[in-house]
């Protein structure tokens, strides 16, 4: 369907303030061979992009924002979406990416772009010069899994011709009649949304004995919970290959244990107590069987990090149990039905509510006394390492998870083949100690993996 769902539209509108895009970083090792030119790299990417229908469309907004935007054909040259980064060392590249992640794509002009840095020295795990690319794509177009899928298609050894039926795109010539129809239908759509949401809410409360608000218990705020400014700083830390293979924990459970440990160590270093209620917000993919109209098939759960448990193995086990319990709760069919009903809200009402919340949002950037979640942790498996760029093999993948109100720090763990990369996005204005924190996190990952390793 060409019309955006409200969840996908929310990412589009939010990107007017600060980037909410998906970012897939891939590093490729030239391994002593002749490095391809920028033009050769562009041709490689464009040849594959031509086979991907999702990369051939852009958004059209409806007059007066009386309805949510529609996808239309993007006839612009795909070569225009490939951007060269002039950075010849790994450190220079990371400094450039601090600014890259601040600038969203204009989805009404193009839903994606690829940033390319070639002849880069000092890339971790590379034997010689490397190529580093960042695939940036609108969150309105895909979720995290979708961004990973598109990136794998863009860097497949050979172009993959998809046999899926092409998406039905919108005819721009009928945008005015659509706007008029949406205006006339607004009262009926609002009534339907309220009735559907009320019915779903009551069914969920009867069956489960809780409301959505019960899932969001306030916790003590910590350093890092201030509202961020638009400024960003990023850290990309590829772990040693096969590091996570020695622990029976999933990458997500190990990541949560490491973030909890790093947070406690950092707070201790600045003489701030670690609250026993320390927790993490974790985006969780919905099961394929769940009925869901948005392309962003993700709901947020909260996971207790159990800092009061002394031993790392037991703490990791408790975190794993909390993760499983949270996933069970947020994927409960009745709760999903309730969320879906709430999302029937018409575009003008949604935008009015969003603007009111933005005006009321805290702007002093101080640490609040209470929050719903202390840290954000994202874990993405990007599959095997059999992707390439002009013959150069992939080394690792990374990403830059977005910041949000009351979260000036976010963590991403990205797996490609046997290598997991730890990524940190921070707001340097509200969390200036981000570089030292990233070092603490890097050591915490090793400590958790080694403490929970299976002994032969």
Short mmCIF file of C-alpha atoms in Angstrom, two decimals:
data_model
loop_
_atom_site.label_atom_id
_atom_site.label_comp_id
_atom_site.label_asym_id
_atom_site.label_seq_id
_atom_site.Cartn_x
_atom_site.Cartn_y
_atom_site.Cartn_z
CA UNK A 1 0.00 0.00 0.00
CA UNK A 2 1.35 3.46 -0.88
CA UNK A 3 -0.08 5.26 2.19
CA UNK A 4 2.17 5.44 5.23
CA UNK A 5 1.01 3.87 8.45
CA UNK A 6 1.03 6.25 11.42
CA UNK A 7 4.10 4.54 12.95
CA UNK A 8 6.11 4.93 9.75
CA UNK A 9 4.80 8.48 9.28
CA UNK A 10 5.95 9.37 12.80
CA UNK A 11 9.56 8.69 11.80
CA UNK A 12 9.13 10.82 8.69
CA UNK A 13 7.76 13.80 10.61
CA UNK A 14 10.29 13.47 13.45
CA UNK A 15 13.17 13.63 10.97
CA UNK A 16 12.26 17.26 10.33
CA UNK A 17 13.88 17.97 13.71
CA UNK A 18 16.71 15.43 13.92
CA UNK A 19 17.64 12.34 11.93
CA UNK A 20 15.62 9.23 12.69
CA UNK A 21 17.13 7.34 9.74
CA UNK A 22 18.55 3.83 9.73
CA UNK A 23 22.32 3.53 9.19
CA UNK A 24 24.16 0.40 8.08
CA UNK A 25 27.95 0.72 8.19
CA UNK A 26 29.96 -1.90 6.29
CA UNK A 27 33.75 -2.13 6.12
CA UNK A 28 35.43 -3.97 3.23
CA UNK A 29 39.07 -5.10 3.15
CA UNK A 30 40.93 -4.47 -0.11
CA UNK A 31 43.59 -6.91 1.19
CA UNK A 32 46.43 -5.59 -0.97
CA UNK A 33 44.50 -5.56 -4.26
CA UNK A 34 44.09 -2.42 -6.35
CA UNK A 35 41.47 -0.23 -4.70
CA UNK A 36 38.43 0.54 -6.85
CA UNK A 37 37.72 4.13 -7.78
CA UNK A 38 34.71 6.03 -6.51
CA UNK A 39 33.07 5.72 -9.95
CA UNK A 40 33.57 1.94 -9.94
CA UNK A 41 32.08 1.72 -6.46
CA UNK A 42 29.11 3.85 -7.52
CA UNK A 43 28.46 1.69 -10.57
CA UNK A 44 28.57 -1.45 -8.40
CA UNK A 45 25.98 -0.05 -5.97
CA UNK A 46 23.69 1.42 -8.62
CA UNK A 47 23.62 -1.83 -10.62
CA UNK A 48 22.22 -3.60 -7.57
CA UNK A 49 19.95 -0.74 -6.50
CA UNK A 50 18.20 -0.92 -9.88
CA UNK A 51 17.00 -4.42 -8.92
CA UNK A 52 15.47 -3.30 -5.60
CA UNK A 53 11.93 -1.83 -5.94
CA UNK A 54 12.01 -0.24 -2.46
CA UNK A 55 14.87 1.99 -3.58
CA UNK A 56 12.87 3.37 -6.49
CA UNK A 57 10.35 5.47 -4.58
CA UNK A 58 10.04 8.64 -2.53
CA UNK A 59 7.34 10.28 -0.43
CA UNK A 60 4.70 12.77 -1.50
CA UNK A 61 2.93 14.73 1.23
CA UNK A 62 -0.81 15.34 0.98
CA UNK A 63 -1.92 19.03 0.88
CA UNK A 64 -2.57 20.41 4.34
CA UNK A 65 -1.26 17.15 5.85
CA UNK A 66 -4.89 16.02 5.84
CA UNK A 67 -3.72 12.45 5.37
CA UNK A 68 -0.46 10.58 5.76
CA UNK A 69 2.11 10.80 2.93
CA UNK A 70 2.12 8.41 -0.03
CA UNK A 71 4.94 6.60 -1.83
CA UNK A 72 5.44 7.65 -5.45
CA UNK A 73 8.00 6.67 -8.08
CA UNK A 74 11.45 8.23 -7.76
CA UNK A 75 12.78 8.75 -11.28
CA UNK A 76 15.99 10.54 -10.27
CA UNK A 77 19.32 8.96 -11.12
CA UNK A 78 20.53 6.57 -8.47
CA UNK A 79 24.09 7.79 -9.01
CA UNK A 80 23.00 11.04 -7.36
CA UNK A 81 22.40 9.11 -4.14
CA UNK A 82 26.03 7.94 -3.82
CA UNK A 83 28.11 10.46 -1.84
CA UNK A 84 31.88 10.43 -1.45
CA UNK A 85 33.42 10.92 2.01
CA UNK A 86 36.92 12.35 2.01
CA UNK A 87 38.50 10.60 4.98
CA UNK A 88 41.74 8.66 4.70
CA UNK A 89 42.04 7.31 8.25
CA UNK A 90 39.61 5.47 10.48
CA UNK A 91 39.72 8.30 13.03
CA UNK A 92 38.98 10.92 10.37
CA UNK A 93 36.05 8.86 9.15
CA UNK A 94 34.48 8.59 12.60
CA UNK A 95 34.73 12.35 13.05
CA UNK A 96 32.97 12.79 9.70
CA UNK A 97 30.23 10.39 10.74
CA UNK A 98 29.48 12.55 13.79
CA UNK A 99 27.99 15.02 11.31
CA UNK A 100 26.59 12.42 8.88
CA UNK A 101 24.21 11.01 11.48
CA UNK A 102 22.79 14.48 12.15
CA UNK A 103 21.52 15.01 8.60
CA UNK A 104 18.44 12.99 7.62
CA UNK A 105 17.55 12.14 4.07
CA UNK A 106 14.77 14.28 2.64
CA UNK A 107 12.36 11.45 1.94
CA UNK A 108 10.28 13.64 -0.37
CA UNK A 109 13.35 13.85 -2.64
CA UNK A 110 15.06 10.50 -1.99
CA UNK A 111 14.49 7.82 0.64
CA UNK A 112 18.13 6.71 0.82
CA UNK A 113 21.75 7.46 0.09
CA UNK A 114 25.11 5.73 0.43
CA UNK A 115 28.19 7.44 1.86
CA UNK A 116 31.49 6.04 0.55
CA UNK A 117 35.01 6.44 1.95
CA UNK A 118 37.71 4.55 0.05
CA UNK A 119 41.46 4.15 0.55
CA UNK A 120 40.94 4.32 4.31
CA UNK A 121 43.91 3.47 6.52
CA UNK A 122 43.71 1.96 9.99
CA UNK A 123 40.33 0.25 9.73
CA UNK A 124 40.12 -2.42 12.45
CA UNK A 125 40.86 -6.00 11.24
CA UNK A 126 41.87 -4.79 7.75
CA UNK A 127 45.14 -6.10 6.28
CA UNK A 128 45.64 -2.95 4.21
CA UNK A 129 43.49 -0.14 2.90
CA UNK A 130 39.74 -0.54 3.28
CA UNK A 131 36.48 0.82 1.94
CA UNK A 132 33.86 1.94 4.42
CA UNK A 133 30.30 2.62 3.32
CA UNK A 134 27.29 3.83 5.26
CA UNK A 135 23.89 2.99 3.80
CA UNK A 136 21.43 5.59 5.11
CA UNK A 137 17.73 4.90 4.60
CA UNK A 138 14.55 6.51 5.85
CA UNK A 139 12.97 4.85 8.88
CA UNK A 140 9.64 5.42 7.15
CA UNK A 141 10.73 2.96 4.45
CA UNK A 142 12.19 0.12 6.55
CA UNK A 143 12.87 -0.98 10.11
CA UNK A 144 16.21 -2.34 11.34
CA UNK A 145 15.76 -5.77 9.81
CA UNK A 146 14.63 -4.20 6.54
CA UNK A 147 17.67 -1.92 6.42
CA UNK A 148 19.94 -4.93 6.92
CA UNK A 149 18.15 -6.82 4.14
CA UNK A 150 18.50 -3.93 1.69
CA UNK A 151 22.17 -3.49 2.57
CA UNK A 152 22.84 -7.16 1.86
CA UNK A 153 21.16 -6.77 -1.54
CA UNK A 154 23.19 -3.65 -2.32
CA UNK A 155 26.44 -5.48 -1.58
CA UNK A 156 25.67 -8.94 -2.88
CA UNK A 157 28.38 -10.52 -5.07
CA UNK A 158 25.98 -10.38 -8.03
CA UNK A 159 22.81 -8.31 -8.57
CA UNK A 160 19.73 -10.10 -7.28
CA UNK A 161 16.58 -9.72 -9.37
CA UNK A 162 13.67 -9.81 -6.93
CA UNK A 163 10.58 -11.71 -8.00
CA UNK A 164 8.25 -9.96 -5.56
CA UNK A 165 5.28 -8.03 -6.89
CA UNK A 166 6.21 -4.34 -7.06
CA UNK A 167 4.64 -2.03 -4.49
CA UNK A 168 1.55 -0.16 -5.60
CA UNK A 169 2.61 3.47 -5.88
CA UNK A 170 0.49 6.58 -5.63
CA UNK A 171 -0.53 8.72 -8.59
CA UNK A 172 0.51 12.31 -7.73
CA UNK A 173 -2.27 13.72 -9.92
CA UNK A 174 -4.94 12.69 -7.40
CA UNK A 175 -3.34 14.21 -4.30
CA UNK A 176 -5.91 17.04 -4.12
CA UNK A 177 -8.99 14.76 -4.28
CA UNK A 178 -7.37 12.57 -1.63
CA UNK A 179 -6.91 15.60 0.63
CA UNK A 180 -10.55 16.64 0.18
CA UNK A 181 -11.76 13.10 0.87
CA UNK A 182 -9.61 12.87 4.00
CA UNK A 183 -11.00 16.18 5.30
CA UNK A 184 -14.57 14.98 4.82
CA UNK A 185 -13.83 11.62 6.43
CA UNK A 186 -11.95 13.07 9.43
CA UNK A 187 -14.82 12.94 12.00
CA UNK A 188 -15.69 9.38 11.05
CA UNK A 189 -12.06 8.22 11.13
CA UNK A 190 -11.58 9.80 14.56
CA UNK A 191 -14.73 8.16 15.93
CA UNK A 192 -13.68 4.78 14.53
CA UNK A 193 -10.22 5.15 16.05
CA UNK A 194 -11.56 6.00 19.50
CA UNK A 195 -14.13 3.18 19.50
CA UNK A 196 -11.61 0.61 18.27
CA UNK A 197 -8.98 1.69 20.80
CA UNK A 198 -11.44 1.62 23.69
CA UNK A 199 -12.67 -1.84 22.77
CA UNK A 200 -9.13 -3.21 22.40
CA UNK A 201 -8.02 -1.58 25.68
CA UNK A 202 -10.90 -3.14 27.63
CA UNK A 203 -10.27 -6.58 26.09
CA UNK A 204 -6.59 -6.38 27.05
CA UNK A 205 -7.37 -5.25 30.60
CA UNK A 206 -9.93 -8.03 31.12
CA UNK A 207 -7.61 -10.75 29.86
CA UNK A 208 -4.30 -9.59 31.31
CA UNK A 209 -5.23 -7.48 34.30
CA UNK A 210 -2.95 -4.60 33.36
CA UNK A 211 -2.95 -1.46 31.27
CA UNK A 212 -0.19 -0.17 29.03
CA UNK A 213 0.80 2.34 31.70
CA UNK A 214 1.57 -0.52 34.08
CA UNK A 215 4.39 -1.56 31.75
CA UNK A 216 6.11 1.84 32.14
CA UNK A 217 7.07 2.11 35.80
CA UNK A 218 9.14 5.17 36.61
CA UNK A 219 12.82 4.62 37.47
CA UNK A 220 15.42 6.94 38.96
CA UNK A 221 17.18 9.07 36.34
CA UNK A 222 20.94 8.83 35.87
CA UNK A 223 23.64 10.72 33.98
CA UNK A 224 22.78 10.16 30.35
CA UNK A 225 19.04 10.64 30.83
CA UNK A 226 19.05 14.32 29.93
CA UNK A 227 17.18 15.36 26.79
CA UNK A 228 19.77 15.49 23.97
CA UNK A 229 20.46 18.42 21.69
CA UNK A 230 20.81 17.70 17.92
CA UNK A 231 24.62 17.27 18.23
CA UNK A 232 25.93 13.71 17.86
CA UNK A 233 29.14 11.76 18.46
CA UNK A 234 29.62 8.13 17.41
CA UNK A 235 31.97 5.30 18.39
CA UNK A 236 32.41 2.09 16.39
CA UNK A 237 34.24 -0.74 18.17
CA UNK A 238 34.58 -4.02 16.24
CA UNK A 239 35.16 -6.86 18.71
CA UNK A 240 37.65 -9.64 18.10
CA UNK A 241 36.19 -12.18 15.64
CA UNK A 242 34.42 -15.07 17.38
CA UNK A 243 34.56 -13.32 20.76
CA UNK A 244 30.87 -13.97 21.42
CA UNK A 245 31.19 -17.61 20.32
CA UNK A 246 32.59 -18.64 23.71
CA UNK A 247 29.50 -17.67 25.72
CA UNK A 248 26.15 -19.49 25.67
CA UNK A 249 24.39 -16.15 26.03
CA UNK A 250 22.69 -14.62 23.02
CA UNK A 251 24.31 -11.44 21.73
CA UNK A 252 21.35 -9.47 23.07
CA UNK A 253 21.64 -10.89 26.60
CA UNK A 254 25.41 -10.42 26.66
CA UNK A 255 24.99 -6.88 25.32
CA UNK A 256 22.51 -5.98 28.06
CA UNK A 257 24.78 -7.42 30.75
CA UNK A 258 27.74 -5.47 29.36
CA UNK A 259 25.81 -2.19 29.15
CA UNK A 260 24.56 -2.65 32.72
CA UNK A 261 28.11 -3.34 33.92
CA UNK A 262 29.58 -0.40 31.99
CA UNK A 263 26.87 1.95 33.26
CA UNK A 264 27.51 0.95 36.88
CA UNK A 265 31.28 1.33 36.44
CA UNK A 266 30.89 4.72 34.82
CA UNK A 267 28.49 6.00 37.49
CA UNK A 268 30.89 4.78 40.17
CA UNK A 269 33.74 6.67 38.48
CA UNK A 270 31.80 9.94 38.72
CA UNK A 271 30.64 9.20 42.30
CA UNK A 272 27.02 8.68 41.31
CA UNK A 273 25.12 5.76 42.83
CA UNK A 274 23.74 3.06 40.54
CA UNK A 275 20.00 2.68 41.14
CA UNK A 276 18.80 -0.85 41.80
CA UNK A 277 16.01 -0.10 39.30
CA UNK A 278 18.50 0.34 36.41
CA UNK A 279 16.88 -0.87 33.19
CA UNK A 280 17.17 -0.75 29.41
CA UNK A 281 14.76 0.02 26.60
CA UNK A 282 15.07 -2.74 23.99
CA UNK A 283 13.32 -2.59 20.59
CA UNK A 284 11.88 -6.04 19.87
CA UNK A 285 10.82 -7.42 16.51
CA UNK A 286 7.24 -8.62 16.29
CA UNK A 287 6.69 -12.26 15.31
CA UNK A 288 5.95 -12.78 11.63
CA UNK A 289 2.48 -14.07 12.54
CA UNK A 290 1.44 -10.80 14.21
CA UNK A 291 -0.96 -8.62 12.23
CA UNK A 292 0.70 -5.22 11.89
CA UNK A 293 0.17 -2.61 9.19
CA UNK A 294 3.43 -0.64 9.57
CA UNK A 295 6.72 -1.63 7.91
CA UNK A 296 8.36 -0.89 11.26
CA UNK A 297 7.44 -4.16 12.94
CA UNK A 298 9.02 -3.29 16.28
CA UNK A 299 7.72 -2.62 19.77
CA UNK A 300 9.72 -1.40 22.75
CA UNK A 301 10.21 -3.51 25.85
CA UNK A 302 12.06 -2.74 29.07
CA UNK A 303 14.58 -5.11 30.64
CA UNK A 304 15.86 -5.00 34.23
CA UNK A 305 19.67 -4.97 34.38
CA UNK A 306 19.92 -6.25 38.00
CA UNK A 307 22.94 -4.23 39.17
CA UNK A 308 22.32 -5.49 42.71
CA UNK A 309 23.42 -9.03 41.71
CA UNK A 310 27.15 -9.36 42.41
CA UNK A 311 28.25 -12.28 40.22
CA UNK A 312 28.27 -11.65 36.46
CA UNK A 313 27.06 -15.16 35.48
CA UNK A 314 24.01 -14.92 37.76
CA UNK A 315 23.37 -11.31 36.75
CA UNK A 316 23.47 -12.28 33.07
CA UNK A 317 21.06 -15.15 33.74
CA UNK A 318 18.64 -12.79 35.51
CA UNK A 319 18.89 -10.32 32.63
CA UNK A 320 18.19 -13.09 30.13
CA UNK A 321 15.07 -14.06 32.11
CA UNK A 322 13.92 -10.43 32.23
CA UNK A 323 14.46 -10.13 28.48
CA UNK A 324 12.35 -13.22 27.81
CA UNK A 325 9.59 -11.97 30.13
CA UNK A 326 9.54 -8.54 28.50
CA UNK A 327 9.41 -10.03 25.02
CA UNK A 328 6.47 -12.24 26.05
CA UNK A 329 4.57 -9.24 27.44
CA UNK A 330 5.07 -6.82 24.55
CA UNK A 331 4.31 -9.49 21.94
CA UNK A 332 1.05 -10.48 23.63
CA UNK A 333 -1.58 -10.58 20.81
CA UNK A 334 -4.16 -8.56 22.75
CA UNK A 335 -1.62 -5.83 23.49
CA UNK A 336 -0.56 -5.73 19.84
CA UNK A 337 -4.24 -5.41 18.86
CA UNK A 338 -4.61 -2.51 21.30
CA UNK A 339 -1.53 -0.71 19.94
CA UNK A 340 -2.80 -1.23 16.38
CA UNK A 341 -6.18 0.25 17.31
CA UNK A 342 -4.52 3.28 18.91
CA UNK A 343 -2.64 3.81 15.66
CA UNK A 344 -5.82 4.37 13.65
CA UNK A 345 -5.64 8.05 14.64
CA UNK A 346 -6.09 10.37 11.60
CA UNK A 347 -3.12 12.41 10.39
CA UNK A 348 -4.33 15.91 11.46
CA UNK A 349 -5.04 14.70 15.02
CA UNK A 350 -1.72 12.86 15.21
CA UNK A 351 0.20 15.93 14.06
CA UNK A 352 -1.63 18.23 16.46
CA UNK A 353 -0.86 15.95 19.42
CA UNK A 354 2.78 15.62 18.34
CA UNK A 355 3.21 19.39 18.11
CA UNK A 356 1.69 19.88 21.54
CA UNK A 357 4.06 17.29 23.04
CA UNK A 358 7.02 18.97 21.35
CA UNK A 359 6.08 22.35 22.84
CA UNK A 360 5.76 20.82 26.30
CA UNK A 361 9.02 18.85 26.03
CA UNK A 362 11.77 19.68 28.49
CA UNK A 363 14.39 21.96 26.98
CA UNK A 364 16.74 22.57 29.92
CA UNK A 365 18.68 19.33 29.21
CA UNK A 366 19.08 18.48 32.89
CA UNK A 367 18.90 14.93 34.28
CA UNK A 368 15.28 14.22 35.28
CA UNK A 369 14.46 12.64 38.63
CA UNK A 370 12.34 9.87 37.06
CA UNK A 371 12.35 8.10 33.69
CA UNK A 372 10.75 5.01 32.16
CA UNK A 373 14.10 3.64 30.94
CA UNK A 374 17.73 4.51 31.64
CA UNK A 375 19.60 3.24 28.57
CA UNK A 376 18.80 2.03 25.06
CA UNK A 377 20.24 -1.23 23.71
CA UNK A 378 19.71 -2.44 20.14
CA UNK A 379 20.93 -5.81 18.87
CA UNK A 380 20.86 -6.70 15.16
CA UNK A 381 22.10 -9.84 13.40
CA UNK A 382 23.06 -8.84 9.86
CA UNK A 383 23.75 -12.37 8.72
CA UNK A 384 26.77 -14.01 7.17
CA UNK A 385 29.81 -12.10 5.95
CA UNK A 386 29.42 -13.14 2.28
CA UNK A 387 28.78 -9.60 1.06
CA UNK A 388 31.36 -7.68 -0.93
CA UNK A 389 32.16 -4.47 -2.76
CA UNK A 390 34.06 -4.64 -6.07
CA UNK A 391 35.71 -7.86 -4.93
CA UNK A 392 36.61 -6.61 -1.44
CA UNK A 393 35.33 -8.86 1.35
CA UNK A 394 33.33 -7.61 4.32
CA UNK A 395 35.03 -7.21 7.69
CA UNK A 396 32.28 -6.04 10.01
CA UNK A 397 29.06 -4.03 10.19
CA UNK A 398 27.89 -1.25 12.47
CA UNK A 399 25.15 1.28 12.96
CA UNK A 400 24.11 4.40 14.80
CA UNK A 401 21.03 3.92 16.98
CA UNK A 402 19.02 7.09 17.40
CA UNK A 403 18.75 9.11 20.58
CA UNK A 404 15.41 10.00 22.11
CA UNK A 405 13.93 12.26 24.77
CA UNK A 406 15.58 11.56 28.13
CA UNK A 407 18.22 9.36 26.52
CA UNK A 408 21.47 11.06 25.52
CA UNK A 409 23.20 7.73 25.00
CA UNK A 410 22.29 4.65 22.95
CA UNK A 411 24.03 1.35 22.27
CA UNK A 412 23.98 -0.88 19.21
CA UNK A 413 25.41 -4.39 18.84
CA UNK A 414 25.65 -5.51 15.21
CA UNK A 415 26.70 -8.97 14.10
CA UNK A 416 28.13 -9.84 10.69
CA UNK A 417 29.55 -13.32 10.31
CA UNK A 418 31.57 -14.07 13.46
CA UNK A 419 32.25 -10.42 14.32
CA UNK A 420 30.09 -8.30 16.61
CA UNK A 421 30.58 -4.54 16.52
CA UNK A 422 29.71 -2.36 19.50
CA UNK A 423 28.45 1.10 18.53
CA UNK A 424 27.66 4.06 20.75
CA UNK A 425 25.73 7.17 19.75
CA UNK A 426 25.88 10.05 22.21
CA UNK A 427 25.02 13.71 22.50
CA UNK A 428 28.29 15.49 23.28
CA UNK A 429 26.43 18.47 24.76
CA UNK A 430 24.57 16.45 27.39
CA UNK A 431 26.97 13.50 27.78
CA UNK A 432 30.43 14.98 27.11
CA UNK A 433 32.27 12.02 28.67
CA UNK A 434 31.15 9.69 25.86
CA UNK A 435 34.68 8.69 24.73
CA UNK A 436 35.68 7.45 28.17
CA UNK A 437 32.35 5.68 28.53
CA UNK A 438 32.92 3.88 25.20
CA UNK A 439 36.26 2.58 26.56
CA UNK A 440 34.56 1.36 29.73
CA UNK A 441 31.91 -0.39 27.63
CA UNK A 442 34.53 -2.08 25.45
CA UNK A 443 36.16 -3.64 28.53
CA UNK A 444 32.79 -4.55 30.03
CA UNK A 445 31.91 -6.57 26.91
CA UNK A 446 35.09 -8.64 27.27
CA UNK A 447 34.50 -9.12 31.01
CA UNK A 448 30.93 -10.34 30.54
CA UNK A 449 31.84 -12.75 27.73
CA UNK A 450 34.76 -14.20 29.68
CA UNK A 451 32.77 -14.46 32.93
CA UNK A 452 30.00 -16.41 31.20
CA UNK A 453 32.19 -18.49 28.88
CA UNK A 454 31.63 -22.23 28.71
CA UNK A 455 34.60 -24.02 30.24
CA UNK A 456 35.76 -27.27 28.65
#
